[in-house]
Short mmCIF file of C-alpha atoms and ligand atoms in Angstrom, two decimals:
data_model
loop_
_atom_site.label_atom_id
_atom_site.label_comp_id
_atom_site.label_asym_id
_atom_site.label_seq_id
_atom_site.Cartn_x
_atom_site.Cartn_y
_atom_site.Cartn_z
CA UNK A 1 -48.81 160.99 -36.95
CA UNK A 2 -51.28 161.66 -39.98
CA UNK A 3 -53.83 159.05 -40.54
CA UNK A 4 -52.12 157.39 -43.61
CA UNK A 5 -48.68 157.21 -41.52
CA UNK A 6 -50.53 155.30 -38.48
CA UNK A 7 -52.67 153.12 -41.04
CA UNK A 8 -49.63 151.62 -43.53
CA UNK A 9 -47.61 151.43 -40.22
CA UNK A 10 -50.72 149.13 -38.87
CA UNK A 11 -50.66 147.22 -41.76
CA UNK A 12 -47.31 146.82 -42.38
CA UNK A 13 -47.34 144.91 -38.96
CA UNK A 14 -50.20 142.59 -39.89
CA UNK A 15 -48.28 141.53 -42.98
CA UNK A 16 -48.25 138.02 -42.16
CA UNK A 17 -51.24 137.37 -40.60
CA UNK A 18 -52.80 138.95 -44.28
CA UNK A 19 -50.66 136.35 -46.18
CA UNK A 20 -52.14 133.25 -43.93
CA UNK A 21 -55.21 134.55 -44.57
CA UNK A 22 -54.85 134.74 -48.26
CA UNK A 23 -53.29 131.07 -48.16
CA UNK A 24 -56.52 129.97 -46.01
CA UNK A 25 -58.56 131.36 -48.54
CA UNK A 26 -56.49 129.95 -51.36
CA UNK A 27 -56.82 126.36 -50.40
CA UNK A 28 -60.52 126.39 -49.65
CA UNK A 29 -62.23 128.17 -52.87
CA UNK A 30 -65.61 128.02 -53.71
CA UNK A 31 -67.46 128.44 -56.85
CA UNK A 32 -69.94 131.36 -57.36
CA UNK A 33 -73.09 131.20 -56.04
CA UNK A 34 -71.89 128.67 -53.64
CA UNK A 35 -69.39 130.27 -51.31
CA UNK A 36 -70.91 129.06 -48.43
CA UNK A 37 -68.14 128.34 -46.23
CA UNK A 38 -66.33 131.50 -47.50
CA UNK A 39 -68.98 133.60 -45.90
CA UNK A 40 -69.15 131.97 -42.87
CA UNK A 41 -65.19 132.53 -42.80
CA UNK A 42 -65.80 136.11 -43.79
CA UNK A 43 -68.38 136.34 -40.82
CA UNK A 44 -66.18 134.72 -37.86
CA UNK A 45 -63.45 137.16 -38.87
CA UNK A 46 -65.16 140.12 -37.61
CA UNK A 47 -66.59 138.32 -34.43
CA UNK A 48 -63.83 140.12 -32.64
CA UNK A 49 -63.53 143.61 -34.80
CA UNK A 50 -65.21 146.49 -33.43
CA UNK A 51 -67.25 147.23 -36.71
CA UNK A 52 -70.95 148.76 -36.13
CA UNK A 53 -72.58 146.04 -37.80
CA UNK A 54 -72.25 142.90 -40.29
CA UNK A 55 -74.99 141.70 -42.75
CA UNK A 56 -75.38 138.29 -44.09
CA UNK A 57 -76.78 136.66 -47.18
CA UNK A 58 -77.15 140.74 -48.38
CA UNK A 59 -78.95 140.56 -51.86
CA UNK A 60 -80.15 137.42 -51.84
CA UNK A 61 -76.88 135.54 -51.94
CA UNK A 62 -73.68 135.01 -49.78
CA UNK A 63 -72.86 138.99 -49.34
CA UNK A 64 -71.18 139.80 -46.27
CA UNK A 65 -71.40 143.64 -46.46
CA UNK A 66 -69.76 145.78 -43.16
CA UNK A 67 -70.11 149.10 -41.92
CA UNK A 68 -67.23 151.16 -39.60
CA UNK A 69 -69.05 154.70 -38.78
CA UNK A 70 -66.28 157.17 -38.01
CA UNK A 71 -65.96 159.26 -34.70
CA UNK A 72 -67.01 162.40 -36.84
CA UNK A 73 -68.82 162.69 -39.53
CA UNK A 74 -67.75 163.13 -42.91
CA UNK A 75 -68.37 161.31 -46.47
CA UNK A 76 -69.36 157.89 -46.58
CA UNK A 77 -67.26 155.54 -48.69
CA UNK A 78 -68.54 151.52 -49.54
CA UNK A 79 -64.90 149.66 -50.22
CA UNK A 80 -65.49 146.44 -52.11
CA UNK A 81 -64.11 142.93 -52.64
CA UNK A 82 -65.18 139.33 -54.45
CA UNK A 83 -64.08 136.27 -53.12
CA UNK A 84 -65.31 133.61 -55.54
CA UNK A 85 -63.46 130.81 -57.52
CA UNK A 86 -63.62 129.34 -60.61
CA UNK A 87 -63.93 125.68 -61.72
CA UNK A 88 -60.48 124.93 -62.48
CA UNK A 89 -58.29 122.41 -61.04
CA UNK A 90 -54.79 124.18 -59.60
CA UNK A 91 -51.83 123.16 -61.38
CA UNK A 92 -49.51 125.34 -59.40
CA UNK A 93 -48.05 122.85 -56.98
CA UNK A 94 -48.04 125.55 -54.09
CA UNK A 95 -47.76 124.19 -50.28
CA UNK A 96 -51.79 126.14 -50.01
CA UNK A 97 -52.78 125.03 -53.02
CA UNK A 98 -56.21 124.28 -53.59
CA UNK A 99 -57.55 121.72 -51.37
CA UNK A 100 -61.04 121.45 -53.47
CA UNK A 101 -60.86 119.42 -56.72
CA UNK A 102 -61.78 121.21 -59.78
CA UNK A 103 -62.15 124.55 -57.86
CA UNK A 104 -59.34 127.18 -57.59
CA UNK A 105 -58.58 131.02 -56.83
CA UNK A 106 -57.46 131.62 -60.42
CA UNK A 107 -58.45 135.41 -60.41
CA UNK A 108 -56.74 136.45 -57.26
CA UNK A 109 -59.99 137.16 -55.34
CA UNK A 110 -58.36 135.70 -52.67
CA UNK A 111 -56.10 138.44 -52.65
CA UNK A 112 -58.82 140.93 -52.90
CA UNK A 113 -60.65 139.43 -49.86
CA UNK A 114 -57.78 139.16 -47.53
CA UNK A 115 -56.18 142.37 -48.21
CA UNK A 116 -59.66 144.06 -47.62
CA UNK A 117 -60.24 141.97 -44.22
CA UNK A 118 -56.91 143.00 -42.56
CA UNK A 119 -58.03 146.62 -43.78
CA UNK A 120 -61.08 146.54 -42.43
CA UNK A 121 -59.97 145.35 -39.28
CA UNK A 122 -57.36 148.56 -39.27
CA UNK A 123 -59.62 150.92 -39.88
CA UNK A 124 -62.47 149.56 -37.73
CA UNK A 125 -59.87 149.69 -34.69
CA UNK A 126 -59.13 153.49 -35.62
CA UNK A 127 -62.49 154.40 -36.41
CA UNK A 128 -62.59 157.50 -34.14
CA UNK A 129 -60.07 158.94 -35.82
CA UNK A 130 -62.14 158.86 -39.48
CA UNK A 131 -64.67 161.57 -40.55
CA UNK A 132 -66.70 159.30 -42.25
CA UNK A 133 -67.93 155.63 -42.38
CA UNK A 134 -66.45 153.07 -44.18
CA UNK A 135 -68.79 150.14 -45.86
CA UNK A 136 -66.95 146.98 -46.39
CA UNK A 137 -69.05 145.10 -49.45
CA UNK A 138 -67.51 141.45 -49.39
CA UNK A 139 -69.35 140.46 -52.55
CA UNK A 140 -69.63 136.67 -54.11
CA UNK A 141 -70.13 135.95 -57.60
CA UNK A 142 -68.37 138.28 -59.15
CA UNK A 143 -67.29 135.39 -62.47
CA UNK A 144 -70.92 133.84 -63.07
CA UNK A 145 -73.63 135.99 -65.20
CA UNK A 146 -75.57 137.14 -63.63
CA UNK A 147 -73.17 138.10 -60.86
CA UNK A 148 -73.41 138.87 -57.35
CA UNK A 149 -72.92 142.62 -57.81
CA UNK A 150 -76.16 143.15 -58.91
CA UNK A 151 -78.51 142.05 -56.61
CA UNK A 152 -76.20 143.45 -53.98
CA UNK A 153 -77.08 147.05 -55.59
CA UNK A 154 -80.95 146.08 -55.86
CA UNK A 155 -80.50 145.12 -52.49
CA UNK A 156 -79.48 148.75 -51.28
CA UNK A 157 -75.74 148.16 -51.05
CA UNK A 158 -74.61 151.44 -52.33
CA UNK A 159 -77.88 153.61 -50.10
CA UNK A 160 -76.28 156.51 -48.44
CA UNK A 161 -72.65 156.10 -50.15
CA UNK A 162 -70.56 158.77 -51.53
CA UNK A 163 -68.57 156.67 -53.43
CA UNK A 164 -67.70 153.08 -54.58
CA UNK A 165 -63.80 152.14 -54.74
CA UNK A 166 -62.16 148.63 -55.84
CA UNK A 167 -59.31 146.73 -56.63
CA UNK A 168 -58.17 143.68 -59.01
CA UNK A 169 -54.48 142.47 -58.42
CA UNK A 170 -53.38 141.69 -62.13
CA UNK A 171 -50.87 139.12 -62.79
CA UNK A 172 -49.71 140.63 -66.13
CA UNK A 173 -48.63 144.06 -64.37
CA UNK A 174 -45.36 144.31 -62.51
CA UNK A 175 -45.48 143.93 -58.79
CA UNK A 176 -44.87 147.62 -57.26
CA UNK A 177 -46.79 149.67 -59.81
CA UNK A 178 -50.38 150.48 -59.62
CA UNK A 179 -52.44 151.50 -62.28
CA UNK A 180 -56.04 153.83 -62.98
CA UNK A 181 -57.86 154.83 -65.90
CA UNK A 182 -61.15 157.56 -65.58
CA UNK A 183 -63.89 156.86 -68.19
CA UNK A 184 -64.53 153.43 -70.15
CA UNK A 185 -62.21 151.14 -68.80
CA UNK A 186 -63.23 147.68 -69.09
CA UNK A 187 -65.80 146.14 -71.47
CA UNK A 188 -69.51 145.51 -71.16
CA UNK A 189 -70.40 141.99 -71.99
CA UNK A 190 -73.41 139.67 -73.68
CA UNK A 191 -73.71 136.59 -74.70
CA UNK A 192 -76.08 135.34 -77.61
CA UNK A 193 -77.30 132.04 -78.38
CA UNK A 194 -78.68 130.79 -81.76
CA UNK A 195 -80.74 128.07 -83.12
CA UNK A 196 -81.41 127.67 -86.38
CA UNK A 197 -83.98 125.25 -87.65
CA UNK A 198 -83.73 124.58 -91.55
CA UNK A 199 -85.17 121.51 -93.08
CA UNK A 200 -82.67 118.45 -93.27
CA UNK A 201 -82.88 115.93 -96.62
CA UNK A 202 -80.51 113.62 -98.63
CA UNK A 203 -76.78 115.02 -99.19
CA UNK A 204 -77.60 114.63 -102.72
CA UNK A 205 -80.63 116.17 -102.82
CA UNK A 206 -79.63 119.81 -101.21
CA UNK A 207 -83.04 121.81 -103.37
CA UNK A 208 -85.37 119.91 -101.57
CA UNK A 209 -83.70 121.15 -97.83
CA UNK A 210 -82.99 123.71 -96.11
CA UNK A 211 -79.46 123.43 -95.21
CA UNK A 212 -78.98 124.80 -91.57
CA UNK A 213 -75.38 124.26 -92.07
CA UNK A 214 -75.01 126.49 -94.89
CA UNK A 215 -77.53 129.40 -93.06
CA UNK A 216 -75.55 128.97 -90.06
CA UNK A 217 -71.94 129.56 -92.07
CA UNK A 218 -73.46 132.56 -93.46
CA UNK A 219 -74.43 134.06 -89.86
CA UNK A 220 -70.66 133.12 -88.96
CA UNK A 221 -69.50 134.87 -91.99
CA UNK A 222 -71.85 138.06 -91.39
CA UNK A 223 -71.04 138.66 -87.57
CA UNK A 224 -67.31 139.41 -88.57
CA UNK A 225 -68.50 142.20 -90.59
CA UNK A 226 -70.04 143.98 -87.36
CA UNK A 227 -66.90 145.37 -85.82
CA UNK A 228 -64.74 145.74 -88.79
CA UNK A 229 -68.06 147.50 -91.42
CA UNK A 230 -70.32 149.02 -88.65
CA UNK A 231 -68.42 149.99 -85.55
CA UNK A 232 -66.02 153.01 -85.14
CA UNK A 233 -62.86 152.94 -85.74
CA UNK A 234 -62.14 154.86 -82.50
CA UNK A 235 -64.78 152.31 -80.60
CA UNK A 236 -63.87 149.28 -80.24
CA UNK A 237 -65.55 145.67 -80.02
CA UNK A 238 -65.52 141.70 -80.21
CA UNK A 239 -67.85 139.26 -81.63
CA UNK A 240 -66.66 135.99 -81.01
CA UNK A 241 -68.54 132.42 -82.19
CA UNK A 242 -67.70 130.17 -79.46
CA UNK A 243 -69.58 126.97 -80.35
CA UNK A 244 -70.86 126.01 -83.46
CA UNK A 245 -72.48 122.77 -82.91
CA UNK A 246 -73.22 121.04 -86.23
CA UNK A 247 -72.37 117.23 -85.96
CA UNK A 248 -73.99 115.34 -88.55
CA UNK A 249 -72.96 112.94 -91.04
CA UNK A 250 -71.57 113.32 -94.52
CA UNK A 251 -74.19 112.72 -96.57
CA UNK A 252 -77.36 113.99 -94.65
CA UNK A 253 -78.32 117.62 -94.86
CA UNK A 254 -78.53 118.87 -91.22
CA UNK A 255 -81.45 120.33 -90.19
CA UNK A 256 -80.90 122.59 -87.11
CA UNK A 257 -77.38 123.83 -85.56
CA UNK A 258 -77.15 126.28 -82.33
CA UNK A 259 -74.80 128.44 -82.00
CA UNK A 260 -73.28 130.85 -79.66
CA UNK A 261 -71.27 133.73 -79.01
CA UNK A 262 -69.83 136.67 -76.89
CA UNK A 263 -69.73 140.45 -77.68
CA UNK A 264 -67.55 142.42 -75.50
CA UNK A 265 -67.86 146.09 -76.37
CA UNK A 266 -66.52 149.54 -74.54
CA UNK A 267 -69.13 152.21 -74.99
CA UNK A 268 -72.95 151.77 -74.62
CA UNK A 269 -73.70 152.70 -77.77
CA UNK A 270 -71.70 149.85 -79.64
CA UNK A 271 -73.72 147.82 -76.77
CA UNK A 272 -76.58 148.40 -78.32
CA UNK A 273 -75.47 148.93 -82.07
CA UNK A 274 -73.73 144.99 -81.48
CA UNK A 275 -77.17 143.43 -80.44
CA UNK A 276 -78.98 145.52 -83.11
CA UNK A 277 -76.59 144.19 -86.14
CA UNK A 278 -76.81 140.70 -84.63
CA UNK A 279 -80.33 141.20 -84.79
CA UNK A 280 -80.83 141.93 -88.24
CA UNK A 281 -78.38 139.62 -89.39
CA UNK A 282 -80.43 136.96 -87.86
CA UNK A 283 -83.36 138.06 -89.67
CA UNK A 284 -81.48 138.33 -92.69
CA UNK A 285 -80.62 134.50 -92.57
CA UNK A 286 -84.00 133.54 -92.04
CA UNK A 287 -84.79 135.39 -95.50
CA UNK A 288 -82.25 134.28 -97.23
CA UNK A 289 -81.95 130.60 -96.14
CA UNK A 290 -85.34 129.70 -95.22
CA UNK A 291 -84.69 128.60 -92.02
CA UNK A 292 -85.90 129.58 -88.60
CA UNK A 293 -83.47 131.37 -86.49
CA UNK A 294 -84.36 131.61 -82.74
CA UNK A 295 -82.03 134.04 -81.26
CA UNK A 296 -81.49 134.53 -77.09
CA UNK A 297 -79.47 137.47 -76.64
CA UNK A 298 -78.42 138.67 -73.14
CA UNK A 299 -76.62 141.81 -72.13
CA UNK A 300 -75.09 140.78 -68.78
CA UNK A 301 -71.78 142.87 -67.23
CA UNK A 302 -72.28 146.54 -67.85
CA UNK A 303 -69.16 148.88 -69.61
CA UNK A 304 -67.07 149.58 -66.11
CA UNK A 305 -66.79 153.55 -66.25
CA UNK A 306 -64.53 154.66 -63.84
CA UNK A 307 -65.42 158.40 -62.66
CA UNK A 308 -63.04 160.85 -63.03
CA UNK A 309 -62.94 162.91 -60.06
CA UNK A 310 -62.70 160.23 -57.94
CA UNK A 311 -60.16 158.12 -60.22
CA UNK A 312 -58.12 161.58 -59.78
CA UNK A 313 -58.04 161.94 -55.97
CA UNK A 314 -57.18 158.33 -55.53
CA UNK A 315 -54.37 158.36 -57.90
CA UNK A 316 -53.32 161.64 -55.64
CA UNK A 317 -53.90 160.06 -52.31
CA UNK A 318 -51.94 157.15 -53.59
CA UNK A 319 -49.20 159.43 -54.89
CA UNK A 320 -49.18 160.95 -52.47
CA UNK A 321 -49.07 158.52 -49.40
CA UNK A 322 -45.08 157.54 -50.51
CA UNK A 323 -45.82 153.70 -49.99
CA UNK A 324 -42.26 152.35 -50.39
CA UNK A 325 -43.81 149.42 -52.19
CA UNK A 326 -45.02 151.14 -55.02
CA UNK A 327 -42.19 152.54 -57.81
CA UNK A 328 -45.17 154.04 -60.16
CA UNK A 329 -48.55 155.00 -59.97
CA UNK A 330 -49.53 154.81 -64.12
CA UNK A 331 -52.40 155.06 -66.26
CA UNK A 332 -53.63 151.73 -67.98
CA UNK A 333 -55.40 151.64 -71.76
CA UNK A 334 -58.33 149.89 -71.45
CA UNK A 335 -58.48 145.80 -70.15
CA UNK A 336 -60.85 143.24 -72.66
CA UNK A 337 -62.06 141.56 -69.85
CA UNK A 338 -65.39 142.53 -68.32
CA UNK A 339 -66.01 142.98 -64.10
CA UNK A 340 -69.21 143.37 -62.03
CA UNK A 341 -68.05 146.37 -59.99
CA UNK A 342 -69.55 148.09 -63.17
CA UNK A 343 -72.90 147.95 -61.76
CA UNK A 344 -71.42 149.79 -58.86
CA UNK A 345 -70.45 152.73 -60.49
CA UNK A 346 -73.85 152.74 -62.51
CA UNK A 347 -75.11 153.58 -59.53
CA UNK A 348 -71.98 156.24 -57.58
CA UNK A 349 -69.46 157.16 -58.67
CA UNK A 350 -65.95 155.53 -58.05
CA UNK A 351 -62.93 153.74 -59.59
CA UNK A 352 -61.36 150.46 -59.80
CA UNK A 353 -57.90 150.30 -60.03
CA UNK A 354 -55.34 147.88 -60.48
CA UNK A 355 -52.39 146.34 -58.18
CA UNK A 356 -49.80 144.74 -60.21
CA UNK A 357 -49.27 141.32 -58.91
CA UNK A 358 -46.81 139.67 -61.57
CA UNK A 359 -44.16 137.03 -59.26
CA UNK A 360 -40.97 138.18 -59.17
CA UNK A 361 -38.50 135.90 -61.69
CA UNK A 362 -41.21 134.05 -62.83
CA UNK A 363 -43.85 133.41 -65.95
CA UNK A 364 -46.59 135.63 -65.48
CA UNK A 365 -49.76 133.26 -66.14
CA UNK A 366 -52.79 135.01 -67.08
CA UNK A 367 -56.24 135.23 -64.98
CA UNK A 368 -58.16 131.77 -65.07
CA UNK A 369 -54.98 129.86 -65.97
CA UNK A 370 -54.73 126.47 -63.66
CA UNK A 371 -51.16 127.69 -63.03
CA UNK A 372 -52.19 131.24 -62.37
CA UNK A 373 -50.16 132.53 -59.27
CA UNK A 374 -50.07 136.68 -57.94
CA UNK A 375 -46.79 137.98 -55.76
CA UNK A 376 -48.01 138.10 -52.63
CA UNK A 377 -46.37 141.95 -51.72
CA UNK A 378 -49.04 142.75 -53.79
CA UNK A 379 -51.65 141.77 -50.86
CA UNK A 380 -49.91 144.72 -48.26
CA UNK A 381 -49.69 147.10 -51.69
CA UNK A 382 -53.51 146.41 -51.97
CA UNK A 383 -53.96 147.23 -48.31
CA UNK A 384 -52.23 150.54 -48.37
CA UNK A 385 -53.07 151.81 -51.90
CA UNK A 386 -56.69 151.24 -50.68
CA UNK A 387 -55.90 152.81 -46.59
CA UNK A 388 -54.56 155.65 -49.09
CA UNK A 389 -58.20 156.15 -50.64
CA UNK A 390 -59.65 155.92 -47.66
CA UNK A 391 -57.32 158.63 -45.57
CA UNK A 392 -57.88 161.00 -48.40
CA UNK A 393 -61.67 160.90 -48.07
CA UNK A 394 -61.90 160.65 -44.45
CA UNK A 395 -58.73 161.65 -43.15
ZN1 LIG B 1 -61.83 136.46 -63.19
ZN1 LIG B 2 -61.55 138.85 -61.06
#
């Protein structure tokens, strides 16, 4: 039997067990940077998997990172999963719902953990029959700037890897059909914060202020013209103003407002031609209006670029590996949201691909919804899409 054929057949039989531990996982989520018991869940798992080691608290924060080493050797592939929450309370009214107020697994990295556990406990109990090693990066953090990705890849994570492969299940995408892109694929992300200090004064007076109101409007009004006058047309961008906070009262000229926003672009070079135009607009204001504008501007979650070699052979291998569970392997335009695996693949290359997850006969909620729920096939689809990857590397 070829190594794919004995690994989905494994798997298929550990279906179950995968869904308890997905439900386990569910009702006990933890917010980033805090995933304390998570980890320690993580690490009792593999008390009783014959991996070749386990590393705690990798990078400085709750990583549990894993390595199999193959009987032969061969290429060496680091396989990765999140397993933070979010601070939501579940509104889903599921018999595993969340069983920690105001905290919920409303991204699926539940999913992502569970699927990747059950594989790594596969693969660890074939390991003589992989060329290769197989590095099992159970990352936390993956929703809160500045992520746990990076330190993780400070840390050495990625040392002596080939290549870097993940997946997100995606409640929008139809159960049974998996999806890739090579190249930009989702967006790098910063976030800006802006204070502007004017001079307040009597509503009836306004020439004897500086109205911070007025200077702020203006920066509002300016921003918008950053995608639609200065990026182009075949990039693409967002500027969004999230918070304006200008409370005051009708008749007193307000002296300072703060502001703040979040720029998603796809290419580094509207990255950096975003933060310059923010930056000169901000000047600008402070010329025109008189005020002082402070601005903090932070480029957090890189542009995820998926390579395209290895986006390629692991749409093959999953092709490829006739998994009855999945009708289409297809390619996806690019998604808004931004990920930390992109610091991953600054470093190797690798791809992230995408398990659809939307439940059958029902309404699809999106990603950080309260009633946000995936289709739990999509856990074994995960776990043989990925044993697919793997057996084409080190089969
Ligand atoms: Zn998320
Ligand atoms: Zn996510």
């Amino acid at each position: 039997m070829s190594l794919i054929d004995e690994l989905t057949k494994k798997l298929e039989a550990k279906q179950d067990r995968l869904i308890e531990v997905r439900r386990y996982l569910h009702a006990h989520p933890e917010l980033s940077f805090q995933e304390e018991q998570t980890a320690a869940y993580l690490k009792d798992f593999y008390k009783n998997v014959p991996v070749d080691s386990i590393e705690t608290d990798f990078g400085g924060n709750r990583g549990v990172v894993v390595n199999i080493k193959g009987g032969k050797p061969g290429p060496r592939l680091a396989l990765r999963a999140d397993f933070d929450a979010l601070p939501i309370q579940e509104e889903t009214n599921l018999p595993f719902a969340s069983q920690n107020k105001g905290v919920m697994h409303a991204c699926g990295h539940d999913g992502h953990t569970a699927y990747m556990l059950i594989l790594a406990e596969t693969l660890a109990e074939m390991k003589d029959q992989l060329n290769g090693s197989v590095r099992i990066i159970h990352q936390p953090a993956e929703e809160m700037p500045p992520g746990g990705a990076k330190s993780m890849v400070e840390a050495g994570v990625l040392n002596d890897v080939d290549a870097v492969l993940g997946i997100h299940v995606m409640s929008a995408m139809e159960t049974g059909k998996v999806y890739y892109r090579s190249g930009q694929t989702q967006t790098g992300r910063a976030k800006f914060s802006l204070k502007i200090q004017g001079k307040g004064g009597h509503g009836a007076m306004p020439h004897t202020a500086n109205d911070a109101i007025v200077a702020a409007s203006a920066f509002v009004m300016n921003v918008q013209t950053i995608v639609s006058r200065r990026i182009d047309p075949f990039d693409s961008a967002v500027v969004t103003i999230g918070s304006f906070d200008g409370k005051g009262q009708f008749n007193i000229i307000k002296d300072a407002v703060e502001l703040e926003g979040d720029v998603r672009t796809l290419s580094s070079e509207s990255r950096t031609q975003v933060e310059e135009e923010v930056r000169k607009i901000t000047k600008g204001i402070e010329a025109m209006y008189g005020v002082e504008a402070q601005l903090d501007y932070v480029n957090d979650y890189p542009v995820l670029v998926n390579d395209e070699d290895v986006t390629l052979k692991v749409k093959e291998a999953i092709e490829q590996a006739n998994i009855p569970e999945i009708n289409a392997v297809l390619e996806t335009g690019p998604i808004a949201p931004s990920e930390d695996f992109a610091y991953y693949l600054q470093e190797k290359p690798g791809t992230f691909i995408y398990v659809g997850a939307k439940p059958e006969g029902k309404e699809g909620f999106p990603h950080h919804h309260p009633k946000f729920e995936i289709d739990e096939r999509s856990l074994l689809i995960s776990a043989k899409a990925m044993a697919a990857a793997v057996a084409s590397y080190l089969g």
